Amino acid sequence: MTVNSVEKDLDSRTMTITAHFDAPVERVWQVWSDPRQLERWWGPPTYPASFTEHDLSPGGRAAYSMTGPEGDRHHGWWRFTAVDAPHRIELEDGFADDQGRPTDGLPSMTMLVTLTEQAGGGTTMAIRTTFPSSEAMEQMVAMGMDEGMRAAMGQIDDVLASAVTS
């Protein structure tokens, strides 16, 4: 498993997941910048993602759905607020209806993704999610967000080991 730690801080309303990958920063960046690679790991193994939109630029959007084992579909959206390739992505993350419109009832969050090259080789990826309230954080944790992210990120090694096709 590539995930090294999951730290939850209710006071600051953050959850930070840190993982190490045996690949250079530029290669790890591709699992975010290439939607076909992103589809291979975003979402737990039993909920694969399909991206219908992916504009990794400041102000750009991403839209996706995850399909569950019973055929149930869950939609999400991202709005990229800052991109510093190949080291940093800031985005807003939320749930969507089947038309890609943000939904009420479930919180949107902000995510900061950082990729740091390690002196001994490889890359550390940290994903810090900030929630709008401690209640929103508790709701998402109760829904299994930390386990889902851990399972999703556990798929990245296989993506990194495969040839880049785009």
Short mmCIF file of N, CA and C in Angstrom, two decimals:
data_model
loop_
_atom_site.label_atom_id
_atom_site.label_comp_id
_atom_site.label_asym_id
_atom_site.label_seq_id
_atom_site.Cartn_x
_atom_site.Cartn_y
_atom_site.Cartn_z
N MET A 1 0.86 -1.19 0.00
CA MET A 1 0.00 0.00 0.00
C MET A 1 0.89 1.23 0.00
N THR A 2 0.60 2.16 -0.83
CA THR A 2 1.42 3.36 -0.97
C THR A 2 1.08 4.45 0.03
N VAL A 3 -0.10 4.40 0.66
CA VAL A 3 -0.51 5.45 1.59
C VAL A 3 0.28 5.28 2.89
N ASN A 4 0.97 6.36 3.29
CA ASN A 4 1.77 6.33 4.50
C ASN A 4 0.98 6.80 5.72
N SER A 5 0.09 7.79 5.52
CA SER A 5 -0.64 8.31 6.68
C SER A 5 -1.93 9.00 6.25
N VAL A 6 -2.87 8.97 7.18
CA VAL A 6 -4.11 9.74 7.06
C VAL A 6 -4.24 10.49 8.37
N GLU A 7 -4.17 11.82 8.29
CA GLU A 7 -4.25 12.65 9.49
C GLU A 7 -5.52 13.48 9.42
N LYS A 8 -6.34 13.38 10.47
CA LYS A 8 -7.58 14.15 10.55
C LYS A 8 -7.45 15.14 11.69
N ASP A 9 -7.76 16.40 11.42
CA ASP A 9 -7.69 17.45 12.42
C ASP A 9 -9.02 18.18 12.41
N LEU A 10 -9.88 17.83 13.35
CA LEU A 10 -11.22 18.41 13.41
C LEU A 10 -11.17 19.91 13.71
N ASP A 11 -10.18 20.35 14.48
CA ASP A 11 -10.07 21.77 14.80
C ASP A 11 -9.81 22.61 13.56
N SER A 12 -8.93 22.12 12.67
CA SER A 12 -8.64 22.88 11.44
C SER A 12 -9.51 22.42 10.28
N ARG A 13 -10.37 21.41 10.52
CA ARG A 13 -11.30 20.88 9.51
C ARG A 13 -10.55 20.33 8.30
N THR A 14 -9.45 19.62 8.56
CA THR A 14 -8.65 19.09 7.46
C THR A 14 -8.42 17.58 7.62
N MET A 15 -8.27 16.95 6.48
CA MET A 15 -7.82 15.57 6.41
C MET A 15 -6.69 15.55 5.38
N THR A 16 -5.54 15.04 5.79
CA THR A 16 -4.38 14.99 4.90
C THR A 16 -3.97 13.54 4.72
N ILE A 17 -3.92 13.13 3.46
CA ILE A 17 -3.49 11.78 3.10
C ILE A 17 -2.14 11.91 2.40
N THR A 18 -1.16 11.17 2.88
CA THR A 18 0.19 11.23 2.33
C THR A 18 0.58 9.85 1.82
N ALA A 19 1.18 9.82 0.64
CA ALA A 19 1.61 8.57 0.03
C ALA A 19 2.96 8.78 -0.64
N HIS A 20 3.70 7.69 -0.78
CA HIS A 20 4.99 7.73 -1.46
C HIS A 20 4.92 6.81 -2.68
N PHE A 21 5.49 7.29 -3.78
CA PHE A 21 5.51 6.52 -5.02
C PHE A 21 6.93 6.44 -5.55
N ASP A 22 7.29 5.29 -6.07
CA ASP A 22 8.63 5.08 -6.64
C ASP A 22 8.64 5.51 -8.10
N ALA A 23 8.41 6.81 -8.30
CA ALA A 23 8.40 7.39 -9.65
C ALA A 23 8.74 8.86 -9.51
N PRO A 24 9.32 9.45 -10.55
CA PRO A 24 9.63 10.88 -10.50
C PRO A 24 8.37 11.74 -10.48
N VAL A 25 8.52 12.95 -9.99
CA VAL A 25 7.40 13.89 -9.88
C VAL A 25 6.66 14.03 -11.21
N GLU A 26 7.39 14.15 -12.31
CA GLU A 26 6.74 14.36 -13.61
C GLU A 26 5.83 13.19 -13.97
N ARG A 27 6.23 11.97 -13.61
CA ARG A 27 5.40 10.80 -13.90
C ARG A 27 4.17 10.77 -12.99
N VAL A 28 4.33 11.09 -11.73
CA VAL A 28 3.19 11.10 -10.80
C VAL A 28 2.21 12.20 -11.21
N TRP A 29 2.72 13.32 -11.71
CA TRP A 29 1.86 14.40 -12.19
C TRP A 29 0.88 13.89 -13.25
N GLN A 30 1.33 12.98 -14.08
CA GLN A 30 0.49 12.47 -15.17
C GLN A 30 -0.75 11.74 -14.68
N VAL A 31 -0.73 11.19 -13.47
CA VAL A 31 -1.94 10.51 -12.97
C VAL A 31 -3.03 11.52 -12.63
N TRP A 32 -2.67 12.80 -12.56
CA TRP A 32 -3.64 13.88 -12.39
C TRP A 32 -3.95 14.59 -13.71
N SER A 33 -2.94 14.74 -14.55
CA SER A 33 -3.12 15.56 -15.76
C SER A 33 -3.76 14.80 -16.92
N ASP A 34 -3.67 13.49 -16.93
CA ASP A 34 -4.23 12.68 -18.01
C ASP A 34 -5.53 12.03 -17.50
N PRO A 35 -6.68 12.45 -18.02
CA PRO A 35 -7.94 11.91 -17.50
C PRO A 35 -8.08 10.39 -17.65
N ARG A 36 -7.45 9.80 -18.66
CA ARG A 36 -7.53 8.34 -18.80
C ARG A 36 -6.77 7.64 -17.68
N GLN A 37 -5.64 8.21 -17.25
CA GLN A 37 -4.92 7.65 -16.10
C GLN A 37 -5.68 7.93 -14.80
N LEU A 38 -6.25 9.10 -14.70
CA LEU A 38 -7.04 9.48 -13.52
C LEU A 38 -8.21 8.52 -13.33
N GLU A 39 -8.83 8.11 -14.42
CA GLU A 39 -9.95 7.17 -14.34
C GLU A 39 -9.54 5.83 -13.76
N ARG A 40 -8.28 5.48 -13.90
CA ARG A 40 -7.81 4.18 -13.44
C ARG A 40 -7.59 4.13 -11.93
N TRP A 41 -7.64 5.31 -11.26
CA TRP A 41 -7.44 5.26 -9.82
C TRP A 41 -8.41 6.13 -9.03
N TRP A 42 -9.01 7.13 -9.62
CA TRP A 42 -9.90 8.01 -8.84
C TRP A 42 -11.16 7.23 -8.49
N GLY A 43 -11.38 7.04 -7.25
CA GLY A 43 -12.50 6.25 -6.76
C GLY A 43 -12.01 4.89 -6.29
N PRO A 44 -12.70 4.32 -5.31
CA PRO A 44 -12.32 2.99 -4.83
C PRO A 44 -12.43 1.97 -5.96
N PRO A 45 -11.73 0.84 -5.83
CA PRO A 45 -11.73 -0.17 -6.90
C PRO A 45 -13.12 -0.61 -7.35
N THR A 46 -14.09 -0.64 -6.45
CA THR A 46 -15.44 -1.07 -6.83
C THR A 46 -16.30 0.06 -7.36
N TYR A 47 -15.74 1.27 -7.45
CA TYR A 47 -16.45 2.45 -7.96
C TYR A 47 -15.58 3.18 -8.99
N PRO A 48 -15.30 2.58 -10.14
CA PRO A 48 -14.43 3.23 -11.11
C PRO A 48 -15.03 4.54 -11.63
N ALA A 49 -14.15 5.46 -11.96
CA ALA A 49 -14.56 6.79 -12.43
C ALA A 49 -14.49 6.89 -13.95
N SER A 50 -15.34 7.74 -14.48
CA SER A 50 -15.30 8.14 -15.90
C SER A 50 -15.33 9.66 -15.93
N PHE A 51 -14.30 10.26 -16.53
CA PHE A 51 -14.25 11.72 -16.63
C PHE A 51 -14.80 12.15 -17.98
N THR A 52 -15.78 13.04 -17.96
CA THR A 52 -16.37 13.57 -19.19
C THR A 52 -15.83 14.96 -19.51
N GLU A 53 -15.16 15.56 -18.55
CA GLU A 53 -14.57 16.89 -18.72
C GLU A 53 -13.32 16.92 -17.85
N HIS A 54 -12.24 17.53 -18.37
CA HIS A 54 -11.00 17.61 -17.60
C HIS A 54 -10.12 18.70 -18.18
N ASP A 55 -10.21 19.88 -17.62
CA ASP A 55 -9.42 21.03 -18.05
C ASP A 55 -8.55 21.46 -16.88
N LEU A 56 -7.35 20.88 -16.79
CA LEU A 56 -6.44 21.13 -15.68
C LEU A 56 -5.71 22.45 -15.91
N SER A 57 -6.44 23.54 -15.67
CA SER A 57 -5.88 24.88 -15.75
C SER A 57 -6.66 25.74 -14.76
N PRO A 58 -6.05 26.84 -14.29
CA PRO A 58 -6.77 27.70 -13.36
C PRO A 58 -8.12 28.14 -13.96
N GLY A 59 -9.19 27.91 -13.20
CA GLY A 59 -10.54 28.21 -13.68
C GLY A 59 -11.16 27.07 -14.46
N GLY A 60 -10.36 26.04 -14.79
CA GLY A 60 -10.88 24.90 -15.54
C GLY A 60 -11.73 24.00 -14.66
N ARG A 61 -12.46 23.11 -15.31
CA ARG A 61 -13.36 22.20 -14.61
C ARG A 61 -13.05 20.75 -14.97
N ALA A 62 -13.48 19.89 -14.07
CA ALA A 62 -13.50 18.46 -14.33
C ALA A 62 -14.88 17.97 -13.90
N ALA A 63 -15.42 17.04 -14.65
CA ALA A 63 -16.69 16.41 -14.30
C ALA A 63 -16.50 14.90 -14.45
N TYR A 64 -17.06 14.16 -13.51
CA TYR A 64 -16.88 12.72 -13.55
C TYR A 64 -18.06 12.03 -12.89
N SER A 65 -18.13 10.74 -13.12
CA SER A 65 -19.07 9.90 -12.38
C SER A 65 -18.34 8.63 -11.97
N MET A 66 -18.77 8.07 -10.87
CA MET A 66 -18.27 6.79 -10.40
C MET A 66 -19.44 5.81 -10.45
N THR A 67 -19.18 4.62 -10.96
CA THR A 67 -20.23 3.62 -11.08
C THR A 67 -19.97 2.50 -10.08
N GLY A 68 -20.96 2.26 -9.23
CA GLY A 68 -20.84 1.24 -8.19
C GLY A 68 -21.12 -0.15 -8.72
N PRO A 69 -20.90 -1.14 -7.87
CA PRO A 69 -21.07 -2.53 -8.28
C PRO A 69 -22.51 -2.89 -8.66
N GLU A 70 -23.49 -2.13 -8.19
CA GLU A 70 -24.89 -2.38 -8.52
C GLU A 70 -25.36 -1.51 -9.68
N GLY A 71 -24.41 -0.80 -10.31
CA GLY A 71 -24.77 0.08 -11.43
C GLY A 71 -25.17 1.48 -10.99
N ASP A 72 -25.12 1.75 -9.70
CA ASP A 72 -25.44 3.08 -9.19
C ASP A 72 -24.35 4.06 -9.60
N ARG A 73 -24.75 5.29 -9.95
CA ARG A 73 -23.79 6.29 -10.41
C ARG A 73 -23.79 7.47 -9.46
N HIS A 74 -22.57 7.94 -9.16
CA HIS A 74 -22.37 9.07 -8.28
C HIS A 74 -21.52 10.08 -9.04
N HIS A 75 -22.01 11.31 -9.14
CA HIS A 75 -21.36 12.34 -9.95
C HIS A 75 -20.61 13.34 -9.07
N GLY A 76 -19.54 13.88 -9.63
CA GLY A 76 -18.76 14.88 -8.93
C GLY A 76 -18.21 15.92 -9.88
N TRP A 77 -17.73 17.01 -9.32
CA TRP A 77 -17.15 18.10 -10.11
C TRP A 77 -15.94 18.64 -9.37
N TRP A 78 -15.02 19.19 -10.13
CA TRP A 78 -13.88 19.94 -9.60
C TRP A 78 -13.82 21.26 -10.34
N ARG A 79 -13.39 22.30 -9.64
CA ARG A 79 -13.03 23.57 -10.27
C ARG A 79 -11.61 23.87 -9.81
N PHE A 80 -10.70 23.92 -10.79
CA PHE A 80 -9.29 24.15 -10.47
C PHE A 80 -9.06 25.63 -10.18
N THR A 81 -8.50 25.92 -9.02
CA THR A 81 -8.25 27.31 -8.64
C THR A 81 -6.78 27.71 -8.84
N ALA A 82 -5.88 26.74 -8.81
CA ALA A 82 -4.46 27.01 -9.06
C ALA A 82 -3.80 25.73 -9.55
N VAL A 83 -2.90 25.88 -10.51
CA VAL A 83 -2.17 24.75 -11.06
C VAL A 83 -0.73 25.19 -11.26
N ASP A 84 0.20 24.46 -10.66
CA ASP A 84 1.63 24.71 -10.81
C ASP A 84 2.29 23.38 -11.17
N ALA A 85 2.24 23.05 -12.47
CA ALA A 85 2.76 21.76 -12.93
C ALA A 85 4.27 21.70 -12.73
N PRO A 86 4.80 20.60 -12.31
CA PRO A 86 4.18 19.34 -11.91
C PRO A 86 4.13 19.16 -10.39
N HIS A 87 3.92 20.24 -9.65
CA HIS A 87 4.05 20.15 -8.19
C HIS A 87 2.80 20.43 -7.37
N ARG A 88 1.81 21.13 -7.94
CA ARG A 88 0.73 21.59 -7.06
C ARG A 88 -0.57 21.79 -7.84
N ILE A 89 -1.67 21.36 -7.24
CA ILE A 89 -3.01 21.59 -7.77
C ILE A 89 -3.89 22.01 -6.59
N GLU A 90 -4.63 23.09 -6.77
CA GLU A 90 -5.66 23.47 -5.80
C GLU A 90 -6.99 23.42 -6.52
N LEU A 91 -7.99 22.85 -5.84
CA LEU A 91 -9.29 22.73 -6.48
C LEU A 91 -10.42 22.72 -5.47
N GLU A 92 -11.60 23.07 -5.97
CA GLU A 92 -12.83 22.89 -5.22
C GLU A 92 -13.40 21.55 -5.68
N ASP A 93 -13.97 20.79 -4.76
CA ASP A 93 -14.44 19.44 -5.02
C ASP A 93 -15.85 19.31 -4.46
N GLY A 94 -16.77 18.81 -5.28
CA GLY A 94 -18.13 18.66 -4.79
C GLY A 94 -18.89 17.57 -5.49
N PHE A 95 -20.07 17.32 -4.99
CA PHE A 95 -20.98 16.33 -5.56
C PHE A 95 -21.86 17.02 -6.58
N ALA A 96 -22.32 16.23 -7.56
CA ALA A 96 -23.12 16.79 -8.65
C ALA A 96 -24.32 15.89 -8.93
N ASP A 97 -25.30 16.47 -9.63
CA ASP A 97 -26.41 15.65 -10.12
C ASP A 97 -25.99 15.02 -11.45
N ASP A 98 -26.88 14.29 -12.08
CA ASP A 98 -26.49 13.58 -13.31
C ASP A 98 -26.26 14.50 -14.49
N GLN A 99 -26.54 15.80 -14.32
CA GLN A 99 -26.24 16.79 -15.35
C GLN A 99 -24.95 17.55 -15.05
N GLY A 100 -24.29 17.17 -13.95
CA GLY A 100 -23.03 17.81 -13.58
C GLY A 100 -23.18 19.07 -12.75
N ARG A 101 -24.41 19.41 -12.35
CA ARG A 101 -24.64 20.61 -11.53
C ARG A 101 -24.39 20.28 -10.07
N PRO A 102 -23.73 21.20 -9.33
CA PRO A 102 -23.51 20.97 -7.90
C PRO A 102 -24.84 20.69 -7.18
N THR A 103 -24.77 19.76 -6.22
CA THR A 103 -25.96 19.38 -5.47
C THR A 103 -25.97 20.00 -4.10
N ASP A 104 -27.15 20.15 -3.56
CA ASP A 104 -27.31 20.60 -2.18
C ASP A 104 -27.30 19.37 -1.27
N GLY A 105 -27.06 19.58 -0.01
CA GLY A 105 -27.14 18.49 0.95
C GLY A 105 -25.80 17.85 1.29
N LEU A 106 -24.87 17.86 0.35
CA LEU A 106 -23.54 17.34 0.63
C LEU A 106 -22.54 18.48 0.44
N PRO A 107 -21.56 18.56 1.33
CA PRO A 107 -20.65 19.72 1.28
C PRO A 107 -19.68 19.67 0.11
N SER A 108 -19.26 20.86 -0.32
CA SER A 108 -18.12 20.94 -1.22
C SER A 108 -16.90 21.21 -0.34
N MET A 109 -15.75 20.86 -0.85
CA MET A 109 -14.51 20.94 -0.09
C MET A 109 -13.44 21.59 -0.96
N THR A 110 -12.34 21.94 -0.35
CA THR A 110 -11.18 22.37 -1.14
C THR A 110 -10.09 21.32 -0.94
N MET A 111 -9.36 21.07 -2.01
CA MET A 111 -8.26 20.12 -1.95
C MET A 111 -6.99 20.79 -2.44
N LEU A 112 -5.91 20.49 -1.77
CA LEU A 112 -4.58 20.92 -2.18
C LEU A 112 -3.75 19.65 -2.38
N VAL A 113 -3.28 19.45 -3.60
CA VAL A 113 -2.45 18.30 -3.94
C VAL A 113 -1.03 18.82 -4.14
N THR A 114 -0.09 18.24 -3.42
CA THR A 114 1.31 18.61 -3.61
C THR A 114 2.12 17.36 -3.92
N LEU A 115 3.03 17.50 -4.88
CA LEU A 115 3.95 16.44 -5.27
C LEU A 115 5.35 16.93 -4.99
N THR A 116 6.08 16.19 -4.16
CA THR A 116 7.41 16.60 -3.75
C THR A 116 8.40 15.50 -4.06
N GLU A 117 9.45 15.85 -4.81
CA GLU A 117 10.50 14.89 -5.12
C GLU A 117 11.31 14.62 -3.87
N GLN A 118 11.61 13.35 -3.63
CA GLN A 118 12.38 12.96 -2.45
C GLN A 118 13.84 12.79 -2.81
N ALA A 119 14.72 13.15 -1.89
CA ALA A 119 16.16 13.09 -2.14
C ALA A 119 16.61 11.68 -2.51
N GLY A 120 16.05 10.66 -1.89
CA GLY A 120 16.45 9.30 -2.18
C GLY A 120 15.73 8.70 -3.38
N GLY A 121 14.94 9.51 -4.06
CA GLY A 121 14.18 9.04 -5.21
C GLY A 121 12.71 8.91 -4.87
N GLY A 122 11.92 8.97 -5.87
CA GLY A 122 10.48 8.85 -5.69
C GLY A 122 9.82 10.18 -5.39
N THR A 123 8.52 10.10 -5.17
CA THR A 123 7.68 11.29 -4.99
C THR A 123 6.74 11.09 -3.81
N THR A 124 6.61 12.11 -3.01
CA THR A 124 5.60 12.12 -1.96
C THR A 124 4.42 12.95 -2.46
N MET A 125 3.23 12.36 -2.39
CA MET A 125 2.00 13.06 -2.73
C MET A 125 1.23 13.30 -1.44
N ALA A 126 0.84 14.54 -1.22
CA ALA A 126 -0.02 14.88 -0.09
C ALA A 126 -1.29 15.50 -0.64
N ILE A 127 -2.43 15.01 -0.17
CA ILE A 127 -3.72 15.57 -0.54
C ILE A 127 -4.36 16.07 0.74
N ARG A 128 -4.45 17.39 0.87
CA ARG A 128 -5.07 18.00 2.05
C ARG A 128 -6.46 18.50 1.66
N THR A 129 -7.46 17.95 2.29
CA THR A 129 -8.84 18.37 2.06
C THR A 129 -9.26 19.25 3.22
N THR A 130 -9.82 20.41 2.90
CA THR A 130 -10.35 21.31 3.92
C THR A 130 -11.85 21.36 3.76
N PHE A 131 -12.56 21.14 4.85
CA PHE A 131 -14.01 21.08 4.86
C PHE A 131 -14.58 22.42 5.33
N PRO A 132 -15.79 22.76 4.89
CA PRO A 132 -16.36 24.06 5.27
C PRO A 132 -16.74 24.15 6.74
N SER A 133 -16.90 23.01 7.41
CA SER A 133 -17.25 23.00 8.83
C SER A 133 -16.83 21.66 9.43
N SER A 134 -16.76 21.62 10.75
CA SER A 134 -16.43 20.35 11.39
C SER A 134 -17.55 19.35 11.18
N GLU A 135 -18.80 19.82 11.09
CA GLU A 135 -19.93 18.93 10.82
C GLU A 135 -19.80 18.30 9.43
N ALA A 136 -19.39 19.10 8.46
CA ALA A 136 -19.20 18.58 7.10
C ALA A 136 -18.09 17.54 7.08
N MET A 137 -17.03 17.80 7.82
CA MET A 137 -15.93 16.83 7.90
C MET A 137 -16.41 15.53 8.52
N GLU A 138 -17.14 15.62 9.63
CA GLU A 138 -17.66 14.43 10.29
C GLU A 138 -18.59 13.66 9.36
N GLN A 139 -19.41 14.37 8.59
CA GLN A 139 -20.33 13.73 7.65
C GLN A 139 -19.56 12.95 6.59
N MET A 140 -18.53 13.56 6.01
CA MET A 140 -17.76 12.90 4.95
C MET A 140 -16.95 11.72 5.49
N VAL A 141 -16.39 11.86 6.68
CA VAL A 141 -15.66 10.76 7.29
C VAL A 141 -16.63 9.61 7.58
N ALA A 142 -17.83 9.92 8.08
CA ALA A 142 -18.83 8.88 8.34
C ALA A 142 -19.24 8.17 7.05
N MET A 143 -19.19 8.87 5.92
CA MET A 143 -19.52 8.26 4.62
C MET A 143 -18.37 7.40 4.09
N GLY A 144 -17.23 7.41 4.77
CA GLY A 144 -16.11 6.57 4.36
C GLY A 144 -15.10 7.24 3.45
N MET A 145 -15.03 8.57 3.48
CA MET A 145 -14.12 9.28 2.59
C MET A 145 -12.66 8.86 2.79
N ASP A 146 -12.23 8.71 4.04
CA ASP A 146 -10.82 8.36 4.25
C ASP A 146 -10.52 6.95 3.74
N GLU A 147 -11.40 5.99 3.97
CA GLU A 147 -11.18 4.64 3.45
C GLU A 147 -11.24 4.62 1.93
N GLY A 148 -12.17 5.39 1.36
CA GLY A 148 -12.29 5.45 -0.09
C GLY A 148 -11.05 6.05 -0.74
N MET A 149 -10.54 7.13 -0.16
CA MET A 149 -9.32 7.74 -0.70
C MET A 149 -8.12 6.82 -0.55
N ARG A 150 -8.03 6.15 0.56
CA ARG A 150 -6.93 5.21 0.79
C ARG A 150 -6.97 4.09 -0.26
N ALA A 151 -8.17 3.55 -0.51
CA ALA A 151 -8.32 2.49 -1.51
C ALA A 151 -8.03 3.01 -2.92
N ALA A 152 -8.51 4.22 -3.21
CA ALA A 152 -8.27 4.81 -4.54
C ALA A 152 -6.78 5.01 -4.77
N MET A 153 -6.11 5.64 -3.81
CA MET A 153 -4.68 5.91 -3.97
C MET A 153 -3.86 4.63 -4.00
N GLY A 154 -4.38 3.55 -3.43
CA GLY A 154 -3.70 2.27 -3.49
C GLY A 154 -3.62 1.70 -4.90
N GLN A 155 -4.35 2.28 -5.84
CA GLN A 155 -4.33 1.83 -7.23
C GLN A 155 -3.30 2.56 -8.08
N ILE A 156 -2.70 3.62 -7.54
CA ILE A 156 -1.80 4.46 -8.33
C ILE A 156 -0.54 3.72 -8.76
N ASP A 157 0.00 2.85 -7.91
CA ASP A 157 1.22 2.13 -8.30
C ASP A 157 1.03 1.37 -9.61
N ASP A 158 -0.12 0.73 -9.78
CA ASP A 158 -0.37 0.00 -11.04
C ASP A 158 -0.44 0.96 -12.22
N VAL A 159 -1.01 2.13 -12.02
CA VAL A 159 -1.09 3.12 -13.11
C VAL A 159 0.31 3.59 -13.46
N LEU A 160 1.12 3.86 -12.45
CA LEU A 160 2.50 4.33 -12.69
C LEU A 160 3.34 3.28 -13.39
N ALA A 161 3.07 2.02 -13.13
CA ALA A 161 3.86 0.94 -13.74
C ALA A 161 3.51 0.72 -15.20
N SER A 162 2.36 1.20 -15.63
CA SER A 162 1.96 0.99 -17.02
C SER A 162 2.54 2.08 -17.92
N ALA A 163 2.60 1.78 -19.19
CA ALA A 163 3.12 2.74 -20.17
C ALA A 163 2.18 3.93 -20.29
N VAL A 164 2.75 5.08 -20.49
CA VAL A 164 1.95 6.29 -20.73
C VAL A 164 1.47 6.27 -22.17
N THR A 165 0.15 6.45 -22.36
CA THR A 165 -0.41 6.37 -23.70
C THR A 165 -0.83 7.72 -24.26
N SER A 166 -0.74 8.76 -23.48
CA SER A 166 -1.15 10.05 -24.02
C SER A 166 -0.06 11.08 -23.94
#
